[in-house]
Amino acid sequence: MSETTGAFATTALSGYELLADPQLNKGTAFSEAEREAFDLHGLLPPNVATLDEQVSRRLQALRGFENDLERYAFLRELQDTNETLFYALLVENLEELLPIVYTPTVGAGCQQFSRLFRKPRGLFLSIPHKHRIDRILAQPRFDHVEAIVVTDGERILGLGDQGAGGMGIPIGKLSLYTGCGGLHPATTLPILLDVGTDNPDCLADPLYIGWRNERVRGQEYDDFIEAFVSAVIKRWPRVLLQWEDFAKNNATRMLERYRDRLLTFNDDIQGTAAVATGALLSAINVTGVPLTEQRVAVLGAGSAGCGIASLIRAAMVDAGLSESEAAKRFFMVDRDGLLLEGMSGLAPFQLPFVQDKQAITGWKLSHPDKIALLDVVRNARPTVLIGVSGQAGAFSEPIVRAMAECNARPVIFPLSNPTSREEATPVDIEAWTEGRALIGVGSPFPPITRDGARFKVDQTNNSYIFPGVGVGALAVGAVRVSDGMFMAAAKALASVSPARNNPKHNLLPPVSALRDVSLTVALAVALQAHKEGLAKDIPIDQVEARIHAKVWTPSYVPYRRTP
Ligand SMILES: NC(=O)C1=CN([C@@H]2O[C@H](COP(=O)(O)OP(=O)(O)OC[C@H]3O[C@@H](n4cnc5c(N)ncnc54)[C@H](O)[C@@H]3O)[C@@H](O)[C@H]2O)C=CC1
Ligand SMILES: CC(=O)C(=O)O
Ligand SMILES: [Mg+2]
């Protein structure tokens, strides 16, 4: 354990123990005086390096690997060895490294988690050990925890159930909390709730690291989640708890159950909603079609799809439409086609998004018993098409061409992750719309050619939102995360859209600017929390300073021995 006091930190660790602690280890950057004071001479090669030199050495090694999964494993190892160096490398090379620590490579990292597992990071809380949760959380190492990302691994990106391998996601998300939001790594805790897996490959894999059992569901599952959340609240009453990659039947249920009990949000529902809404608000500057006249088709009426529809609908109501006028502007398409009034098999969270039967009278349909996306596009003539279905290629050429036929500037956002699950590629959308579409994708793609130049399509991912929401909420000690805070985040994102100054520019700032974007989002979120009376302890004129004080920049501080 260490304490940081102004310009130095004190620790009781020395020798190998100090080098083995990723939060304290500096590797070859321990100074001569520290090597003397902490018995490190001989354990390290004699040359004392700077952080910059260490970053260059690691970057060179990283670039030498054959593929991104190797780079992912290398970076995970580095994170578990020397966090300061890991974050210095990440912060200085966000654009290059985000696709490795985050989507798309983190997806492969989850699939290969059992093979890549080296050192413990975060917590695995499993059903067989549910009676131990309090004791596990009590460890002094976790005294400073402020932000938790938790998953049960059931819906990892668009890759489905990855069981305990899903731990890669909380680790990746929290890497962005620090890399983009500036939260100190010692305050972050990734958690995997191991309730089993229904993935036959995991169950049959002799190397699988998780609990080899089919998924526990029903009351036993709910009791486990309740035990977990109660233990979290008891241990850290002011902690931020982010739910990530839960399957759709649990995601909204858990959000509704817990959102009034602690500072918590579901990133797939609310974070995704804010990035999609922010990108749409930016697109409106370019297309000139006001929000109140937008018609939105969404493929995939799950957590992300219904979250997106809900926030855009709220924005339409803010812009002057009535609730029912706004509701008519959404066309949610799932496996069984357009969500229609009276349809059987709808989940409770989908019910607010069904279309009136009356709205489709007069539609020309290829299969009246299942209204497919192409029929929706041809008949409803949406201005916006969003994909959160995890179905690669679902935005087929006829669908995209139909969008281009009814819009001068169609807005097309295939947002599924990872890259292999995107509903369409930027190159295809560009070709099928003669370059007229405003495109956003969930995972990074190589640049396309537009007007004879290379154009990097916006990575429209909740990474633009959740680090700022977390930091903003924590900086002002907010007690709850409200929908208003996500609306504020969306508007803040739109306020920094490069397209505001030039319609040919991107809708979103580049990934390399995510640290600045996160600060902008954090400020808007904190001010909104203040406005809603959710952050009463902090005077309004201190909000900005509190946010800046929360931002940690990776650098080494000198160590002294604990007296
Ligand atoms: N870009 C971003 O920031 C984000 C992207 N996503 C991505 O969105 C996708 C969905 O995520 P969630 O909504 O959380 O998952 P989910 O499982 O809650 O929802 C997916 C929905 O798609 C539906 N679906 C599956 N096949 C379909 C088909 N052929 N046609 C129509 N609908 C179909 C499912 O029935 C389900 O309702 C994932 O790939 C995820 O990675 C999710 C969150 C953020
Ligand atoms: C980005 C994200 O949260 C997802 O794909 O699930
Ligand atoms: Mg997610």
XYZ file of C-alpha atoms and ligand atoms in Angstrom:
614
model
C 0.000 0.000 0.000
C 1.177 3.519 -0.655
C 0.173 7.037 0.305
C 0.789 9.976 -2.015
C 1.638 13.183 -0.194
C 2.173 16.148 -2.477
C 5.267 15.567 -4.565
C 6.172 12.104 -3.265
C 4.624 8.798 -2.239
C 5.494 6.595 0.684
C 5.472 2.812 0.660
C 6.482 0.039 2.997
C 7.223 -2.322 0.101
C 10.771 -2.948 -1.109
C 12.796 -5.270 -3.324
C 10.831 -7.769 -5.412
C 7.593 -6.925 -3.642
C 7.822 -3.355 -4.845
C 8.676 -4.422 -8.401
C 5.775 -6.877 -8.381
C 3.205 -4.218 -7.520
C 1.816 -2.807 -10.794
C 0.524 0.328 -9.092
C 3.981 1.195 -7.725
C 6.441 -0.455 -10.062
C 8.559 1.894 -12.186
C 10.805 -0.800 -13.695
C 14.029 0.666 -14.994
C 12.872 4.169 -14.051
C 13.577 3.738 -10.323
C 16.178 6.401 -9.499
C 19.536 5.644 -7.901
C 18.245 7.008 -4.584
C 15.130 4.806 -4.750
C 17.206 1.755 -5.679
C 19.271 2.439 -2.575
C 16.309 3.107 -0.282
C 14.208 0.152 -1.469
C 16.896 -2.530 -1.975
C 16.479 -2.574 -5.735
C 20.175 -2.531 -6.737
C 20.976 -5.679 -8.614
C 17.309 -6.482 -9.239
C 17.287 -3.982 -12.091
C 19.796 -3.382 -14.877
C 22.041 -0.429 -13.957
C 20.857 2.113 -16.525
C 18.156 4.424 -15.124
C 15.546 5.196 -17.788
C 12.994 8.000 -18.078
C 9.294 7.339 -18.588
C 9.622 8.668 -22.146
C 12.402 6.215 -22.888
C 10.346 3.366 -21.464
C 7.387 4.433 -23.624
C 9.534 4.404 -26.794
C 10.959 1.000 -25.940
C 7.504 -0.497 -25.402
C 6.070 1.151 -28.495
C 8.837 -0.306 -30.600
C 8.233 -3.771 -29.152
C 4.483 -3.417 -29.666
C 4.835 -2.482 -33.302
C 7.045 -5.500 -33.897
C 4.302 -8.034 -33.179
C 2.595 -9.942 -35.967
C -1.003 -9.282 -34.988
C -3.255 -7.292 -32.674
C -4.054 -10.188 -30.346
C -0.339 -10.457 -29.573
C -0.309 -6.697 -29.002
C -3.328 -7.035 -26.716
C -1.571 -9.722 -24.652
C 1.560 -7.569 -24.483
C -0.378 -4.534 -23.277
C -2.320 -6.554 -20.716
C 0.967 -7.891 -19.374
C 2.353 -4.354 -19.214
C -0.757 -3.103 -17.416
C -0.301 -5.842 -14.817
C 3.392 -5.000 -14.453
C 3.638 -1.207 -14.488
C 0.399 0.780 -14.674
C 2.049 4.183 -14.988
C 3.985 3.061 -18.047
C 0.918 1.350 -19.522
C -1.118 4.546 -19.212
C 1.688 6.807 -20.451
C 1.871 4.618 -23.549
C -1.911 4.601 -23.959
C -2.489 8.324 -23.395
C 0.219 9.319 -25.853
C -0.992 6.886 -28.528
C -4.764 6.740 -28.098
C -5.621 6.407 -31.772
C -3.154 3.562 -32.314
C -3.806 1.677 -29.082
C -7.535 2.027 -28.508
C -8.335 -0.607 -31.164
C -6.149 -2.990 -29.160
C -7.138 -2.383 -25.540
C -10.736 -1.780 -26.636
C -12.908 -2.809 -29.582
C -12.267 -4.708 -31.810
C -9.292 -6.587 -30.299
C -10.718 -6.750 -26.777
C -13.388 -9.039 -28.277
C -10.743 -11.562 -29.331
C -9.085 -10.944 -25.951
C -12.286 -12.116 -24.233
C -12.584 -15.140 -26.509
C -8.976 -16.061 -25.717
C -9.069 -14.937 -22.081
C -8.420 -18.392 -20.625
C -5.349 -18.749 -22.779
C -4.034 -15.255 -22.086
C -4.650 -15.274 -18.335
C -1.439 -14.483 -16.456
C -1.939 -12.341 -13.374
C -5.042 -11.442 -11.393
C -6.689 -8.088 -12.107
C -9.971 -7.058 -10.583
C -12.345 -9.507 -8.961
C -14.033 -12.718 -10.033
C -17.123 -13.171 -7.872
C -18.710 -16.536 -8.516
C -21.923 -18.200 -7.432
C -20.129 -21.002 -5.556
C -18.380 -18.326 -3.462
C -21.294 -15.960 -3.054
C -21.137 -16.136 0.745
C -17.631 -14.659 0.575
C -18.426 -11.440 -1.304
C -18.148 -9.147 1.749
C -14.840 -10.655 2.732
C -13.408 -10.383 -0.773
C -14.410 -6.726 -1.104
C -13.001 -5.946 2.344
C -9.370 -6.341 1.259
C -7.398 -3.151 2.054
C -6.093 -3.080 -1.509
C -9.569 -1.897 -2.556
C -9.869 0.907 -0.001
C -9.563 3.612 -2.664
C -12.040 2.201 -5.186
C -14.357 4.795 -6.742
C -15.407 3.251 -10.063
C -16.456 -0.330 -10.811
C -17.325 -1.804 -14.189
C -19.156 -5.100 -13.832
C -20.264 -7.734 -16.332
C -21.618 -11.256 -16.154
C -20.126 -11.957 -19.571
C -23.378 -12.963 -21.271
C -23.421 -10.453 -24.174
C -19.831 -9.552 -24.899
C -19.906 -7.015 -27.754
C -21.711 -8.828 -30.572
C -19.896 -12.073 -29.687
C -22.416 -13.492 -27.248
C -21.721 -15.420 -24.061
C -18.032 -15.503 -23.187
C -18.471 -16.571 -19.561
C -15.551 -15.566 -17.336
C -13.644 -14.439 -20.432
C -15.982 -11.446 -20.404
C -13.629 -9.967 -17.780
C -11.709 -8.448 -20.695
C -14.527 -5.919 -21.100
C -14.504 -4.332 -17.600
C -10.709 -4.238 -17.786
C -10.863 -2.505 -21.188
C -13.607 -0.060 -20.156
C -11.702 0.949 -17.027
C -8.530 1.391 -19.056
C -10.499 4.094 -20.883
C -11.762 5.558 -17.605
C -8.110 6.252 -16.849
C -6.716 6.701 -20.365
C -9.494 9.036 -21.553
C -11.207 10.263 -18.374
C -8.105 10.574 -16.198
C -9.404 8.568 -13.240
C -6.512 7.265 -11.124
C -6.065 3.545 -11.862
C -5.946 2.681 -8.150
C -9.544 3.913 -7.880
C -10.883 1.548 -10.548
C -12.036 -2.045 -10.117
C -13.139 -4.452 -12.875
C -15.525 -7.178 -11.693
C -16.720 -10.354 -13.380
C -19.783 -11.974 -11.896
C -19.338 -15.643 -12.722
C -22.800 -17.174 -12.874
C -21.716 -19.903 -15.308
C -21.891 -19.901 -19.083
C -24.096 -21.347 -21.788
C -21.305 -21.142 -24.343
C -20.634 -24.804 -25.263
C -17.091 -23.987 -26.398
C -16.228 -22.585 -22.968
C -17.861 -25.497 -21.162
C -15.962 -27.998 -23.308
C -12.633 -26.174 -23.120
C -10.302 -27.911 -20.642
C -8.453 -24.594 -20.222
C -11.565 -22.527 -19.417
C -10.833 -20.449 -16.308
C -14.438 -19.827 -15.228
C -17.000 -21.787 -13.265
C -17.844 -24.763 -15.475
C -21.574 -24.718 -15.059
C -24.535 -23.691 -17.129
C -25.755 -20.157 -16.429
C -27.723 -19.703 -13.272
C -30.935 -17.852 -14.012
C -34.147 -16.787 -12.300
C -34.374 -16.073 -8.575
C -30.910 -17.468 -7.792
C -29.374 -15.079 -10.324
C -31.330 -12.126 -8.954
C -30.338 -13.036 -5.387
C -26.684 -13.144 -6.384
C -26.884 -9.730 -8.049
C -28.668 -8.368 -4.978
C -25.962 -9.780 -2.696
C -23.331 -8.189 -4.918
C -24.934 -4.743 -5.119
C -25.700 -4.677 -1.391
C -22.099 -5.590 -0.589
C -20.842 -2.874 -2.950
C -23.031 -0.227 -1.329
C -21.934 -1.312 2.137
C -18.233 -1.249 1.223
C -18.218 1.925 -0.906
C -21.437 3.936 -0.405
C -20.410 6.598 -2.965
C -18.979 4.261 -5.628
C -19.906 4.520 -9.315
C -21.144 1.157 -10.654
C -21.241 0.720 -14.429
C -23.140 -2.285 -15.843
C -21.627 -3.595 -19.038
C -22.520 -6.249 -21.584
C -25.369 -7.933 -19.729
C -27.887 -9.770 -21.892
C -30.978 -7.790 -22.783
C -33.349 -9.489 -20.383
C -31.170 -8.538 -17.444
C -29.734 -5.187 -18.570
C -32.821 -2.967 -18.260
C -34.215 -4.928 -15.320
C -31.070 -4.400 -13.271
C -30.815 -0.759 -14.250
C -34.384 -0.117 -13.146
C -33.901 -2.104 -9.955
C -30.755 -0.317 -8.831
C -30.643 3.148 -10.381
C -32.296 4.708 -7.324
C -30.151 2.843 -4.826
C -26.663 3.982 -5.819
C -24.636 5.950 -8.351
C -25.079 3.618 -11.289
C -25.769 3.392 -15.003
C -25.856 0.874 -17.834
C -23.349 1.842 -20.483
C -24.903 -0.188 -23.318
C -28.291 1.407 -22.762
C -27.424 4.924 -21.638
C -23.840 5.535 -22.810
C -24.638 4.265 -26.298
C -27.783 6.374 -26.357
C -25.759 9.496 -25.615
C -23.143 8.910 -28.299
C -25.799 8.126 -30.912
C -27.842 11.173 -29.918
C -24.747 13.390 -29.888
C -23.769 12.167 -33.342
C -27.317 12.689 -34.637
C -27.457 16.221 -33.241
C -24.161 16.873 -35.052
C -25.553 15.362 -38.267
C -28.530 17.699 -38.119
C -26.154 20.623 -38.553
C -25.103 19.052 -41.836
C -28.351 17.645 -43.221
C -30.493 20.597 -42.173
C -33.363 18.237 -41.285
C -34.565 19.387 -37.833
C -34.826 16.895 -35.010
C -38.605 17.229 -34.988
C -38.704 15.955 -38.592
C -36.329 13.028 -38.196
C -37.622 9.484 -38.634
C -35.423 6.861 -37.013
C -35.159 3.189 -37.961
C -33.223 0.976 -35.553
C -32.168 -2.599 -36.316
C -31.853 -4.486 -33.019
C -34.435 -3.559 -30.407
C -32.282 -4.686 -27.499
C -30.514 -2.746 -24.762
C -28.640 -0.366 -27.045
C -31.488 0.037 -29.554
C -34.155 0.877 -26.972
C -31.717 3.102 -25.047
C -30.942 5.057 -28.215
C -34.629 5.385 -29.156
C -35.492 6.566 -25.666
C -32.893 9.366 -25.579
C -33.505 10.599 -29.140
C -37.216 10.602 -28.371
C -36.585 12.698 -25.257
C -34.526 15.101 -27.384
C -37.453 15.388 -29.819
C -39.792 16.189 -26.956
C -37.312 18.832 -25.718
C -37.400 20.223 -29.255
C -41.179 20.650 -29.111
C -42.905 17.410 -30.129
C -45.463 15.773 -27.855
C -44.602 12.327 -26.455
C -46.949 10.617 -28.894
C -45.771 12.630 -31.911
C -42.200 11.725 -31.045
C -43.024 8.035 -30.511
C -44.467 7.775 -34.033
C -41.062 8.662 -35.487
C -39.368 5.424 -34.386
C -39.302 2.132 -36.262
C -37.676 -0.590 -34.191
C -36.876 -3.796 -36.065
C -35.856 -6.977 -34.255
C -35.627 -10.649 -35.229
C -39.372 -10.846 -35.850
C -39.471 -7.648 -37.843
C -40.926 -4.250 -36.991
C -42.094 -3.973 -33.371
C -45.826 -3.576 -33.756
C -48.657 -3.029 -31.334
C -50.161 -6.372 -30.286
C -47.118 -8.395 -31.316
C -46.452 -11.404 -29.107
C -43.163 -12.168 -27.411
C -42.113 -8.582 -26.747
C -39.957 -7.905 -23.693
C -41.286 -5.319 -21.208
C -38.514 -2.857 -22.089
C -39.513 -3.009 -25.776
C -43.172 -2.152 -25.194
C -42.687 1.645 -25.169
C -41.217 1.412 -28.677
C -43.899 -0.467 -30.634
C -45.449 1.220 -33.651
C -49.209 1.705 -33.982
C -50.814 -0.704 -36.439
C -52.493 2.314 -37.968
C -49.102 3.764 -38.887
C -48.463 0.955 -41.347
C -51.777 1.012 -43.164
C -51.103 1.437 -46.846
C -47.546 0.090 -46.572
C -46.420 -2.169 -49.416
C -44.923 -5.256 -47.762
C -43.007 -8.212 -49.150
C -44.016 -10.388 -46.146
C -46.910 -8.888 -44.156
C -46.393 -11.359 -41.273
C -42.854 -10.064 -40.640
C -42.082 -6.491 -41.614
C -38.438 -6.542 -42.599
C -36.010 -3.629 -42.435
C -36.101 -3.131 -46.207
C -39.878 -2.728 -46.092
C -39.535 -0.306 -43.203
C -37.041 1.810 -45.125
C -39.119 1.786 -48.317
C -42.360 2.684 -46.551
C -41.385 4.796 -43.535
C -38.564 6.578 -45.401
C -36.424 7.072 -42.319
C -33.856 9.858 -42.233
C -31.662 7.856 -39.843
C -30.748 4.163 -39.861
C -29.020 2.756 -36.781
C -27.700 -0.791 -36.397
C -27.270 -2.380 -32.974
C -28.168 -5.943 -33.879
C -24.724 -7.561 -33.885
C -25.590 -8.905 -37.377
C -22.799 -8.429 -39.916
C -24.052 -7.318 -43.310
C -27.624 -6.690 -42.128
C -27.563 -3.295 -43.879
C -27.626 -4.871 -47.317
C -27.107 -2.975 -50.558
C -30.883 -2.644 -51.266
C -31.467 -1.262 -47.754
C -28.669 1.296 -47.972
C -29.678 2.263 -51.528
C -33.264 2.725 -50.348
C -31.975 5.101 -47.641
C -30.083 7.019 -50.335
C -33.189 7.209 -52.526
C -35.299 8.945 -49.905
C -32.667 11.217 -48.359
C -30.284 13.768 -49.822
C -27.971 13.033 -46.874
C -28.947 9.738 -45.213
C -27.603 9.207 -41.707
C -26.387 5.607 -41.416
C -24.832 4.339 -38.184
C -23.973 0.603 -38.109
C -22.873 0.600 -34.469
C -22.427 -3.086 -33.649
C -19.092 -4.341 -32.366
C -16.573 -5.709 -32.975
C -15.643 -4.973 -36.594
C -16.783 -8.428 -37.694
C -20.333 -7.655 -36.493
C -20.930 -4.239 -38.139
C -24.154 -4.095 -40.150
C -22.257 -2.588 -43.117
C -18.769 -1.327 -43.853
C -18.017 2.350 -44.482
C -16.644 1.522 -47.949
C -19.901 -0.134 -48.995
C -22.122 2.589 -47.529
C -20.025 5.236 -49.261
C -20.362 3.427 -52.604
C -24.070 2.613 -52.293
C -24.986 6.207 -51.371
C -22.666 7.895 -53.900
C -20.786 9.443 -50.976
C -23.854 11.209 -49.579
C -24.255 9.333 -46.310
C -23.193 10.579 -42.906
C -21.635 7.423 -41.498
C -20.811 6.316 -37.969
C -19.453 2.887 -37.015
C -19.039 1.155 -33.650
C -15.494 -0.122 -34.198
C -12.611 1.506 -36.058
C -12.304 0.953 -39.817
C -9.512 1.943 -42.219
C -10.125 5.337 -43.861
C -12.300 5.524 -46.965
C -11.623 7.740 -49.965
C -13.888 10.774 -50.143
C -13.447 13.669 -52.565
C -10.122 12.126 -53.549
C -8.749 12.249 -49.991
C -8.573 9.786 -47.102
C -11.486 10.185 -44.705
C -11.669 8.401 -41.350
C -15.270 7.556 -40.563
C -16.385 8.395 -37.004
C -16.101 5.645 -34.454
C -19.472 6.222 -32.881
C -18.889 4.377 -29.657
C -19.923 4.931 -26.069
C -16.220 5.492 -25.328
C -17.028 9.136 -26.170
C -19.417 9.197 -23.225
C -18.819 6.852 -20.292
C -15.394 8.123 -19.144
C -16.768 11.671 -18.990
C -19.987 10.601 -17.279
C -18.021 8.688 -14.662
C -15.482 11.391 -13.986
C -18.111 14.157 -13.971
C -20.370 12.280 -11.566
C -17.531 11.322 -9.221
C -15.861 14.734 -9.266
C -18.930 16.396 -7.776
C -19.946 13.496 -5.560
C -23.224 12.973 -7.430
C -25.580 10.612 -5.646
C -27.375 9.290 -8.755
C -26.883 9.169 -12.527
C -29.947 10.673 -14.218
C -31.219 10.549 -17.796
C -30.681 14.297 -17.845
C -26.973 13.724 -17.308
C -26.862 11.567 -20.461
C -28.749 14.207 -22.422
C -26.204 16.754 -21.213
C -23.411 14.399 -22.313
C -24.969 14.034 -25.788
C -25.308 17.792 -26.220
C -21.772 18.368 -24.964
C -20.508 15.890 -27.544
C -22.435 17.657 -30.302
C -21.005 20.986 -29.125
C -17.480 19.845 -30.025
C -18.439 18.336 -33.393
C -15.926 19.343 -36.094
C -18.871 19.456 -38.556
C -20.211 22.536 -36.770
C -17.563 24.594 -38.538
C -17.441 22.710 -41.804
C -20.110 20.250 -43.009
C -17.449 18.213 -44.787
C -15.704 17.477 -41.527
C -16.421 14.611 -39.144
C -19.462 14.495 -36.887
C -17.276 13.554 -33.921
C -13.809 14.657 -32.810
C -11.092 12.067 -33.527
C -10.308 9.289 -31.056
C -6.994 11.035 -30.393
C -9.019 13.852 -28.761
C -10.892 11.556 -26.362
C -9.157 13.013 -23.306
C -10.439 16.504 -24.141
C -13.854 15.197 -25.163
C -14.172 13.317 -21.880
C -13.430 16.494 -19.935
C -16.067 18.402 -21.917
C -18.589 15.625 -21.245
C -17.568 15.459 -17.572
C -18.180 19.159 -17.090
C -21.604 19.052 -18.734
C -22.592 15.979 -16.712
C -21.387 17.479 -13.431
C -23.231 20.751 -14.074
C -26.394 18.837 -14.922
C -26.077 16.764 -11.730
C -25.735 20.029 -9.855
C -28.759 21.511 -11.601
C -30.875 18.478 -10.698
C -29.842 18.684 -7.045
C -27.865 15.434 -7.266
C -24.542 17.013 -6.256
C -25.499 19.319 -3.444
C -22.189 19.214 -1.567
C -20.187 21.069 -4.209
C -20.679 24.800 -4.859
C -21.308 25.429 -8.546
C -18.239 27.624 -8.922
C -16.046 24.701 -7.811
C -17.354 22.170 -10.300
C -14.757 22.756 -13.003
C -11.863 22.773 -10.548
C -13.121 19.507 -9.032
C -13.067 17.878 -12.436
C -9.553 19.047 -13.192
C -8.422 17.843 -9.765
C -9.783 14.398 -10.639
C -7.637 14.032 -13.745
C -4.506 11.951 -13.250
C -1.744 12.229 -15.809
C 0.601 9.245 -15.880
C 3.978 10.245 -14.436
C 6.297 8.898 -11.759
C 6.505 10.519 -8.335
C 9.526 9.902 -6.077
C 9.062 7.296 -3.338
C 10.117 7.410 0.311
C 9.948 4.576 2.767
C 6.929 4.619 5.077
C 8.403 5.887 8.386
N -21.170 1.488 -30.695
C -21.404 1.358 -29.414
O -21.023 2.209 -28.594
C -22.155 0.195 -28.901
C -22.430 -0.880 -29.683
N -23.119 -1.943 -29.175
C -23.288 -3.100 -30.022
O -24.632 -3.256 -30.367
C -24.949 -4.634 -30.473
C -26.164 -4.916 -29.633
O -25.920 -4.621 -28.282
P -27.125 -4.716 -27.234
O -28.272 -3.902 -27.677
O -26.586 -4.469 -25.892
O -27.479 -6.257 -27.361
P -28.905 -6.918 -27.158
O -28.706 -8.372 -27.188
O -29.571 -6.298 -25.988
O -29.705 -6.446 -28.467
C -29.486 -6.940 -29.743
C -30.834 -7.080 -30.404
O -30.622 -7.415 -31.758
C -31.633 -8.359 -32.098
N -31.297 -9.099 -33.286
C -30.485 -10.173 -33.399
N -30.470 -10.607 -34.676
C -31.274 -9.787 -35.371
C -31.651 -9.712 -36.725
N -31.186 -10.578 -37.615
N -32.495 -8.733 -37.084
C -32.974 -7.858 -36.193
N -32.637 -7.863 -34.897
C -31.799 -8.822 -34.501
C -31.762 -9.210 -30.853
O -32.968 -9.952 -30.828
C -31.672 -8.165 -29.767
O -32.938 -7.671 -29.416
C -23.686 -5.387 -30.070
O -23.000 -5.785 -31.216
C -22.881 -4.373 -29.325
O -21.501 -4.590 -29.453
C -23.632 -1.949 -27.917
C -23.365 -0.909 -27.081
C -22.551 0.209 -27.503
C -19.123 -0.493 -26.997
C -19.909 -1.375 -26.173
O -20.188 -1.077 -25.020
C -20.391 -2.614 -26.717
O -20.217 -2.881 -27.900
O -20.989 -3.377 -25.960
Mg -20.863 -2.739 -23.907
